[in-house]
Amino acid sequence: MLCRLLVRAGAEVQVVMTAAAKEFITPLTMATLSRRPILVEFFDPENGAWHSHVSLGEWADCYLVAPATANTLAKMATGVADNLLLTAYLSARCPVLVAPAMDLDMYAHYATQQNLRSLADHGVRIVEPASGELASGLEGKGRMAEPETIVRAVEELFAEKKKPLAGKRFVVTAGATIEPIDPVRFLSNHSSGKMGYALAEELAARGARVTLVSGRTALATPAGVERVDVLTAAEMHRAAVEAFAEADGAVMCAAVADYTPCEVAASKIKKSDEGDWMLRLKRTQDIAAELGGAKGGRLLVGFALETDDERAHAVDKLERKHFDFIVLNSLRDAGAGFRGDTNKVTLIDRAGSEELPLLSKRETAARIVDKIESCITK
Ligand code: CTP
C-alpha cells in the first residue's frame, strides 16, 4: 500500500528487503508494485551482479525504512552493517525516515526508545507508530503509522528541503526581562517582543529550527517555534546559553535589564515618610557579549536601540559583543521602536551599512533574515 501510494505520487521507488521481510511479503509483489526488481543481497545470486549500497545511497533523495523493526532500528543506531538495508543506510546522503512497527512492549522498551532517540539526534525522522491492535493480538502503541501518514511525512520532508534555512538551528531572544523588587513590584522596560517574535516566525518559515527565549510579552507563539519562557535576565542568560550550545546562530533581540536589585524583598516593601528610598542595583550578565565571546563560527546578530550618537554606539557594540551584524533602531525615527507594528532600522556590519525604509515589523524581519541567509551561505 505504501509502495503503491509513493509510486502513484510520482516517486521512483527502489525496494530493498531484508531476509526477514521476505517472509512477510513476496519479492514478486514488491517488485510489481514498485515496478523495479527488489534488492535483498549484496550480490545477485543468479548472475553475481554487485548491488552497490554506495550508489543506492547516492541515488536516493529519501531513504525510508518501513516497517522498521526493533532489530533494524538497533542495528541502524549502532552502525551494524550485515545486510543491504543497513549498508545502504550507512552510505545514505539523503534524509532518512523510519516508521517503527513492533509489539507494544518492544516499542516501549528502554533499549528501543534509546535507539530511536539516538537516531533522531542524528537527524533520522521518526514516523511515530499508531496505537491499536498489533500482530501479536495485543493492543497498544507499535503498529506502523498509516501509509498515508508516512507519505505525508515524506512530502513534508521534501517541502522542507526546499527551504533555505532547513537544518539550521537558531536562538532568538525577545521581549522584556523582569527584575523583581518585592513580590508585587519589578523593574522592566517597554519592549513588546514584536520584533523578536516576527524574526522567530520568519526564521521558522524558512525552515530553521528556532528556540525563542522569551521575556514577558502578550504575543502568541509563532507556528513551528519552540518557546522557552523566562522572567529575569539571569533566567534568560541560562536558557540562551543552553540553546546556543546546539545552534548555528542567535539573534539577540531581547531588551535585557542591565541592572537588577541586589536583594529581592520576601514581602511587600512598605512606604515610609522618612526621606527617599534608595534601591541598590547590581549589573546583570551581558548575554550577547558572552555568546559573542564563545561563538566560534556561529552567526550572532545584535540589536541596538539608541537615542543619540546612534551609529557610533552601534558600531561599538558590534565590535565589543562580536556580532556579525547589528540592527540599529533609533528612537528618534518616527515609527521605530517599542510598541508599534512598524520599524525603521539600519543594518550595520564591518563592510558598511544598509538603511531600510519604514516597514512593518514582519517585513523588517524578512529583510534581516535575508541578511542572515546571505551570511550563512557565504
Ligand atoms: N543584550 C544582552 N544581554 C544584556 C544586555 C544586552 O544579550 N544583558 C543584547 C541585546 O539583546 C542587544 C544588545 O545586547 O542585542 C544590546 O546591547 P546593549 O546596547 O549593551 O544593551 P543596552 O542595555 O541598551 O546597553 P547600553 O546601556 O550600553 O546602551
Short mmCIF file of C-alpha atoms and ligand atoms in Angstrom, two decimals:
data_model
loop_
_atom_site.label_atom_id
_atom_site.label_comp_id
_atom_site.label_asym_id
_atom_site.label_seq_id
_atom_site.Cartn_x
_atom_site.Cartn_y
_atom_site.Cartn_z
CA MET A 1 0.00 0.00 0.00
CA LEU A 2 2.77 2.43 0.99
CA CYS A 3 4.75 1.50 -2.09
CA ARG A 4 1.70 1.94 -4.28
CA LEU A 5 0.99 5.40 -2.79
CA LEU A 6 4.58 6.51 -3.36
CA VAL A 7 4.58 5.32 -6.97
CA ARG A 8 1.21 6.99 -7.52
CA ALA A 9 2.65 10.25 -6.12
CA GLY A 10 5.30 10.11 -8.85
CA ALA A 11 8.20 8.69 -6.83
CA GLU A 12 10.74 6.27 -8.28
CA VAL A 13 10.86 3.54 -5.65
CA GLN A 14 13.70 1.07 -5.23
CA VAL A 15 12.70 -1.57 -2.70
CA VAL A 16 15.39 -3.10 -0.50
CA MET A 17 14.21 -6.08 1.56
CA THR A 18 15.85 -7.89 4.43
CA ALA A 19 15.73 -11.66 4.51
CA ALA A 20 13.13 -11.45 7.27
CA ALA A 21 10.93 -9.11 5.22
CA LYS A 22 10.66 -11.73 2.50
CA GLU A 23 8.83 -13.95 4.99
CA PHE A 24 6.04 -11.37 5.25
CA ILE A 25 5.59 -10.31 1.65
CA THR A 26 6.95 -11.83 -1.52
CA PRO A 27 9.65 -10.05 -3.51
CA LEU A 28 7.45 -10.52 -6.59
CA THR A 29 4.65 -8.49 -5.03
CA MET A 30 7.02 -5.68 -4.09
CA ALA A 31 8.72 -5.73 -7.49
CA THR A 32 5.34 -5.50 -9.22
CA LEU A 33 4.18 -2.63 -7.02
CA SER A 34 7.44 -0.67 -7.29
CA ARG A 35 7.90 -1.52 -11.00
CA ARG A 36 11.55 -2.44 -10.36
CA PRO A 37 13.36 -5.58 -9.24
CA ILE A 38 13.79 -5.56 -5.49
CA LEU A 39 17.19 -5.85 -3.84
CA VAL A 40 17.99 -8.18 -0.93
CA GLU A 41 21.54 -9.45 -1.23
CA PHE A 42 24.84 -7.73 -1.79
CA PHE A 43 25.21 -9.94 -4.88
CA ASP A 44 22.59 -11.14 -7.29
CA PRO A 45 22.59 -14.93 -6.59
CA GLU A 46 21.69 -15.61 -10.25
CA ASN A 47 24.43 -13.72 -12.06
CA GLY A 48 26.74 -12.39 -9.32
CA ALA A 49 25.99 -8.71 -10.12
CA TRP A 50 27.12 -6.45 -7.27
CA HIS A 51 24.40 -4.30 -5.73
CA SER A 52 26.29 -1.27 -4.64
CA HIS A 53 24.95 0.16 -1.42
CA VAL A 54 27.07 3.23 -2.08
CA SER A 55 25.37 4.02 -5.36
CA LEU A 56 21.97 3.30 -3.75
CA GLY A 57 22.85 5.78 -1.02
CA GLU A 58 23.79 8.36 -3.61
CA TRP A 59 20.85 7.71 -5.90
CA ALA A 60 18.05 8.16 -3.38
CA ASP A 61 16.54 11.53 -2.45
CA CYS A 62 14.98 9.94 0.60
CA TYR A 63 15.59 6.67 2.42
CA LEU A 64 12.51 5.25 4.09
CA VAL A 65 12.60 2.21 6.35
CA ALA A 66 9.04 0.95 6.74
CA PRO A 67 8.26 -1.10 8.67
CA ALA A 68 11.34 -0.60 10.85
CA THR A 69 11.66 -3.47 13.32
CA ALA A 70 13.28 -3.19 16.75
CA ASN A 71 16.15 -5.25 15.34
CA THR A 72 16.76 -2.97 12.35
CA LEU A 73 16.47 0.18 14.49
CA ALA A 74 19.03 -1.20 16.94
CA LYS A 75 21.41 -2.04 14.12
CA MET A 76 20.95 1.35 12.49
CA ALA A 77 21.62 3.10 15.79
CA THR A 78 24.86 1.20 16.35
CA GLY A 79 26.17 1.05 12.79
CA VAL A 80 25.84 -2.70 12.23
CA ALA A 81 26.22 -3.41 8.51
CA ASP A 82 25.17 -7.00 7.95
CA ASN A 83 22.58 -6.58 5.20
CA LEU A 84 21.94 -4.36 2.22
CA LEU A 85 19.32 -2.24 4.01
CA LEU A 86 21.90 -1.32 6.67
CA THR A 87 24.87 -0.72 4.37
CA ALA A 88 22.65 1.49 2.19
CA TYR A 89 21.61 3.38 5.36
CA LEU A 90 25.25 3.91 6.35
CA SER A 91 26.02 5.27 2.88
CA ALA A 92 22.86 7.36 2.50
CA ARG A 93 23.45 11.04 1.90
CA CYS A 94 19.76 11.84 1.79
CA PRO A 95 17.27 12.36 4.64
CA VAL A 96 16.25 9.13 6.36
CA LEU A 97 12.81 8.29 7.73
CA VAL A 98 11.86 5.28 9.79
CA ALA A 99 8.36 4.04 10.53
CA PRO A 100 8.72 1.71 13.53
CA ALA A 101 6.46 -1.32 13.78
CA MET A 102 6.67 -3.86 16.55
CA ASP A 103 4.94 -5.22 19.59
CA LEU A 104 3.96 -2.67 22.25
CA ASP A 105 6.42 -3.92 24.86
CA MET A 106 9.29 -3.96 22.40
CA TYR A 107 8.41 -0.43 21.37
CA ALA A 108 8.18 0.80 24.95
CA HIS A 109 11.42 -0.94 25.98
CA TYR A 110 14.16 1.44 27.06
CA ALA A 111 16.58 -0.07 24.54
CA THR A 112 14.26 0.64 21.60
CA GLN A 113 13.47 4.12 22.92
CA GLN A 114 17.16 4.83 23.39
CA ASN A 115 17.90 3.69 19.83
CA LEU A 116 15.10 5.88 18.47
CA ARG A 117 16.42 8.87 20.42
CA SER A 118 19.91 8.25 19.17
CA LEU A 119 18.69 8.04 15.56
CA ALA A 120 16.59 11.18 15.99
CA ASP A 121 19.59 13.01 17.48
CA HIS A 122 21.46 12.22 14.29
CA GLY A 123 18.74 13.60 12.06
CA VAL A 124 16.69 10.46 11.32
CA ARG A 125 12.98 11.32 11.19
CA ILE A 126 10.71 9.04 13.13
CA VAL A 127 7.17 8.49 11.88
CA GLU A 128 5.57 7.55 15.19
CA PRO A 129 3.70 4.26 15.30
CA ALA A 130 -0.01 4.27 15.95
CA SER A 131 -1.96 2.60 18.75
CA GLY A 132 -4.27 -0.27 18.03
CA GLU A 133 -4.40 -4.00 17.64
CA LEU A 134 -0.99 -5.48 16.93
CA ALA A 135 0.11 -8.59 15.04
CA SER A 136 0.54 -10.31 18.42
CA GLY A 137 -3.13 -9.73 19.22
CA LEU A 138 -2.23 -7.28 21.97
CA GLU A 139 -3.46 -3.69 22.00
CA GLY A 140 -1.08 -0.74 22.25
CA LYS A 141 1.38 1.52 20.53
CA GLY A 142 3.56 -0.20 17.97
CA ARG A 143 1.51 -0.52 14.81
CA MET A 144 3.19 1.09 11.84
CA ALA A 145 1.75 4.53 11.04
CA GLU A 146 -0.86 4.54 8.27
CA PRO A 147 0.70 4.57 4.78
CA GLU A 148 -0.94 7.96 4.10
CA THR A 149 0.75 9.37 7.24
CA ILE A 150 4.14 8.08 6.11
CA VAL A 151 3.69 9.53 2.60
CA ARG A 152 2.77 12.86 4.20
CA ALA A 153 5.97 12.75 6.29
CA VAL A 154 7.99 12.17 3.10
CA GLU A 155 6.22 15.07 1.38
CA GLU A 156 6.86 17.37 4.35
CA LEU A 157 10.50 16.47 4.25
CA PHE A 158 10.77 17.44 0.59
CA ALA A 159 8.88 20.66 1.21
CA GLU A 160 11.34 21.50 4.00
CA LYS A 161 14.35 20.62 1.89
CA LYS A 162 13.41 23.40 -0.47
CA LYS A 163 13.60 25.91 2.36
CA PRO A 164 16.85 27.88 2.52
CA LEU A 165 17.44 27.54 6.28
CA ALA A 166 16.41 23.87 6.55
CA GLY A 167 18.63 22.04 9.01
CA LYS A 168 19.81 25.24 10.74
CA ARG A 169 19.11 25.99 14.37
CA PHE A 170 18.66 29.47 15.75
CA VAL A 171 18.14 31.01 19.14
CA VAL A 172 16.14 34.22 19.27
CA THR A 173 15.86 36.23 22.47
CA ALA A 174 12.84 38.52 22.62
CA GLY A 175 10.76 40.71 24.89
CA ALA A 176 11.47 42.42 28.16
CA THR A 177 13.03 40.82 31.22
CA ILE A 178 11.51 41.42 34.63
CA GLU A 179 13.64 42.00 37.70
CA PRO A 180 11.60 41.61 40.90
CA ILE A 181 11.99 44.15 43.71
CA ASP A 182 9.49 42.51 46.03
CA PRO A 183 6.50 40.18 45.45
CA VAL A 184 4.47 42.96 43.79
CA ARG A 185 6.98 45.27 42.11
CA PHE A 186 9.57 44.88 39.41
CA LEU A 187 11.92 46.71 37.05
CA SER A 188 11.33 46.26 33.34
CA ASN A 189 11.10 48.18 30.06
CA HIS A 190 8.75 48.92 27.19
CA SER A 191 9.79 46.12 24.83
CA SER A 192 6.73 44.37 23.36
CA GLY A 193 8.67 41.44 21.89
CA LYS A 194 7.05 42.01 18.49
CA MET A 195 10.32 42.34 16.57
CA GLY A 196 11.82 39.19 18.10
CA TYR A 197 8.64 37.20 17.54
CA ALA A 198 8.49 38.33 13.91
CA LEU A 199 12.11 37.23 13.48
CA ALA A 200 11.46 33.83 15.06
CA GLU A 201 8.45 33.37 12.78
CA GLU A 202 10.42 34.33 9.67
CA LEU A 203 13.35 32.05 10.52
CA ALA A 204 10.95 29.13 11.11
CA ALA A 205 9.07 29.87 7.87
CA ARG A 206 12.38 29.50 6.03
CA GLY A 207 12.97 26.08 7.53
CA ALA A 208 15.14 26.86 10.58
CA ARG A 209 14.54 25.22 13.94
CA VAL A 210 14.03 28.10 16.32
CA THR A 211 14.25 28.30 20.10
CA LEU A 212 12.60 31.53 21.19
CA VAL A 213 13.82 32.56 24.62
CA SER A 214 11.08 34.94 25.59
CA GLY A 215 10.76 37.52 28.31
CA ARG A 216 7.39 38.95 29.21
CA THR A 217 5.10 39.54 26.24
CA ALA A 218 1.44 39.13 25.38
CA LEU A 219 2.19 37.55 21.99
CA ALA A 220 1.21 34.09 20.76
CA THR A 221 3.99 31.61 19.97
CA PRO A 222 4.71 31.63 16.22
CA ALA A 223 4.00 28.39 14.32
CA GLY A 224 6.78 25.83 14.43
CA VAL A 225 8.79 27.68 17.08
CA GLU A 226 9.90 26.20 20.40
CA ARG A 227 9.35 28.82 23.09
CA VAL A 228 11.11 28.97 26.44
CA ASP A 229 9.56 31.49 28.82
CA VAL A 230 11.85 33.30 31.22
CA LEU A 231 11.42 36.14 33.67
CA THR A 232 14.74 37.62 34.75
CA ALA A 233 17.96 38.43 32.91
CA ALA A 234 19.61 35.60 34.84
CA GLU A 235 16.99 33.12 33.62
CA MET A 236 17.29 34.40 30.06
CA HIS A 237 21.06 34.02 30.31
CA ARG A 238 20.75 30.40 31.39
CA ALA A 239 18.22 29.47 28.68
CA ALA A 240 20.07 31.30 25.89
CA VAL A 241 23.46 29.77 26.73
CA GLU A 242 21.92 26.29 26.82
CA ALA A 243 20.11 26.69 23.49
CA PHE A 244 23.14 28.31 21.81
CA ALA A 245 25.25 25.22 22.52
CA GLU A 246 23.27 23.35 19.84
CA ALA A 247 22.66 26.28 17.50
CA ASP A 248 24.10 27.64 14.26
CA GLY A 249 23.34 31.18 15.28
CA ALA A 250 21.48 33.56 17.57
CA VAL A 251 19.56 36.78 17.20
CA MET A 252 19.69 38.88 20.35
CA CYS A 253 16.52 40.88 20.18
CA ALA A 254 15.51 40.94 23.85
CA ALA A 255 15.58 44.10 25.91
CA VAL A 256 17.55 42.67 28.82
CA ALA A 257 17.76 44.55 32.09
CA ASP A 258 21.30 45.76 32.63
CA TYR A 259 20.74 46.04 36.38
CA THR A 260 18.79 44.01 38.90
CA PRO A 261 18.05 44.68 42.58
CA CYS A 262 20.85 43.48 44.89
CA GLU A 263 18.20 41.96 47.10
CA VAL A 264 14.65 40.86 46.43
CA ALA A 265 12.42 41.52 49.44
CA ALA A 266 10.48 38.47 50.53
CA SER A 267 7.44 40.53 51.47
CA LYS A 268 5.98 43.75 50.14
CA ILE A 269 8.10 46.79 50.95
CA LYS A 270 6.00 49.38 52.84
CA LYS A 271 6.31 53.07 52.09
CA SER A 272 7.71 55.38 54.72
CA ASP A 273 7.69 59.14 55.21
CA GLU A 274 11.32 59.24 56.24
CA GLY A 275 13.29 60.51 53.25
CA ASP A 276 13.94 58.97 49.85
CA TRP A 277 14.04 55.29 49.15
CA MET A 278 17.30 54.04 47.70
CA LEU A 279 17.20 50.85 45.68
CA ARG A 280 20.60 49.22 45.25
CA LEU A 281 21.13 47.58 41.87
CA LYS A 282 23.84 45.29 40.55
CA ARG A 283 24.83 44.52 36.95
CA THR A 284 23.33 41.55 35.16
CA GLN A 285 25.33 39.36 32.82
CA ASP A 286 25.59 40.55 29.24
CA ILE A 287 24.17 37.55 27.38
CA ALA A 288 25.08 38.76 23.90
CA ALA A 289 28.67 39.55 24.89
CA GLU A 290 29.07 36.13 26.46
CA LEU A 291 27.71 34.28 23.42
CA GLY A 292 29.87 36.52 21.21
CA GLY A 293 32.99 35.57 23.13
CA ALA A 294 32.34 31.87 22.55
CA LYS A 295 30.63 31.95 19.18
CA GLY A 296 33.33 30.28 17.05
CA GLY A 297 31.99 30.07 13.51
CA ARG A 298 28.39 30.65 14.55
CA LEU A 299 26.36 33.65 13.49
CA LEU A 300 25.43 36.30 16.04
CA VAL A 301 23.12 39.21 15.35
CA GLY A 302 22.60 42.02 17.82
CA PHE A 303 20.22 44.90 18.28
CA ALA A 304 20.92 48.40 19.46
CA LEU A 305 18.30 50.89 20.49
CA GLU A 306 19.83 54.31 20.75
CA THR A 307 18.69 57.85 21.24
CA ASP A 308 21.84 59.74 20.28
CA ASP A 309 25.19 59.13 18.59
CA GLU A 310 23.37 56.11 17.24
CA ARG A 311 25.80 54.80 14.65
CA ALA A 312 28.91 55.16 16.84
CA HIS A 313 27.23 53.31 19.72
CA ALA A 314 26.01 50.56 17.39
CA VAL A 315 29.47 50.06 15.84
CA ASP A 316 30.98 49.94 19.33
CA LYS A 317 28.51 47.15 20.30
CA LEU A 318 29.15 45.30 17.03
CA GLU A 319 32.83 45.06 17.95
CA ARG A 320 32.53 44.62 21.69
CA LYS A 321 29.99 41.78 21.50
CA HIS A 322 31.45 40.13 18.36
CA PHE A 323 28.22 40.46 16.38
CA ASP A 324 28.31 39.58 12.68
CA PHE A 325 25.95 42.45 12.17
CA ILE A 326 23.83 44.72 14.31
CA VAL A 327 20.35 46.11 13.77
CA LEU A 328 20.19 49.73 14.81
CA ASN A 329 16.90 51.29 15.91
CA SER A 330 16.84 54.96 16.57
CA LEU A 331 14.15 56.18 18.89
CA ARG A 332 14.38 59.48 17.01
CA ASP A 333 12.83 57.90 13.88
CA ALA A 334 9.05 58.15 13.72
CA GLY A 335 7.50 54.69 13.52
CA ALA A 336 10.54 52.92 15.01
CA GLY A 337 10.93 51.34 18.42
CA PHE A 338 8.87 49.62 21.03
CA ARG A 339 5.18 49.05 20.82
CA GLY A 340 4.21 49.82 17.23
CA ASP A 341 3.88 47.43 14.32
CA THR A 342 6.42 49.24 12.17
CA ASN A 343 10.14 49.70 12.43
CA LYS A 344 12.89 51.65 10.72
CA VAL A 345 16.31 50.11 11.12
CA THR A 346 19.84 50.21 9.76
CA LEU A 347 21.81 47.00 9.33
CA ILE A 348 25.48 47.57 10.15
CA ASP A 349 28.36 45.16 9.63
CA ARG A 350 32.11 45.58 9.22
CA ALA A 351 31.78 46.24 5.49
CA GLY A 352 29.23 49.03 5.74
CA SER A 353 25.61 49.72 6.46
CA GLU A 354 22.20 49.47 4.83
CA GLU A 355 19.40 51.78 5.87
CA LEU A 356 15.98 50.16 5.46
CA PRO A 357 12.83 52.23 4.92
CA LEU A 358 9.92 52.33 7.37
CA LEU A 359 8.47 48.82 7.14
CA SER A 360 6.14 46.58 9.12
CA LYS A 361 7.99 44.54 11.75
CA ARG A 362 7.19 41.44 9.65
CA GLU A 363 8.84 42.97 6.58
CA THR A 364 11.75 44.23 8.63
CA ALA A 365 12.18 40.67 9.96
CA ALA A 366 12.20 39.33 6.39
CA ARG A 367 14.97 41.77 5.42
CA ILE A 368 17.02 40.87 8.49
CA VAL A 369 16.61 37.16 7.73
CA ASP A 370 17.68 37.82 4.11
CA LYS A 371 20.94 39.12 5.53
CA ILE A 372 21.23 36.17 7.92
CA GLU A 373 20.77 33.83 4.95
CA SER A 374 23.45 35.57 2.93
CA CYS A 375 25.88 35.39 5.90
CA ILE A 376 25.18 31.68 6.41
CA THR A 377 25.54 30.69 2.77
CA LYS A 378 28.61 32.85 2.13
N1 CTP B 1 21.99 42.24 25.46
C1 CTP B 1 22.08 41.02 26.06
N2 CTP B 1 22.23 40.92 27.41
C2 CTP B 1 22.30 42.01 28.19
C3 CTP B 1 22.21 43.28 27.58
C4 CTP B 1 22.05 43.35 26.22
O1 CTP B 1 22.00 40.00 25.36
N3 CTP B 1 22.44 41.88 29.49
C5 CTP B 1 21.88 42.32 23.99
C6 CTP B 1 20.57 42.86 23.47
O2 CTP B 1 19.65 41.82 23.24
C7 CTP B 1 21.00 43.52 22.18
C8 CTP B 1 22.33 44.10 22.53
O3 CTP B 1 22.86 43.23 23.53
O4 CTP B 1 21.21 42.64 21.12
C9 CTP B 1 22.17 45.48 23.05
O5 CTP B 1 23.28 45.79 23.77
P1 CTP B 1 23.33 46.99 24.77
O6 CTP B 1 23.09 48.22 24.00
O7 CTP B 1 24.55 46.80 25.57
O8 CTP B 1 22.14 46.94 25.65
P2 CTP B 1 21.78 48.23 26.38
O9 CTP B 1 21.25 47.74 27.62
O10 CTP B 1 20.86 49.05 25.53
O11 CTP B 1 23.24 48.93 26.58
P3 CTP B 1 23.70 50.43 26.82
O12 CTP B 1 23.19 50.78 28.15
O13 CTP B 1 25.19 50.32 26.76
O14 CTP B 1 23.15 51.24 25.69
#
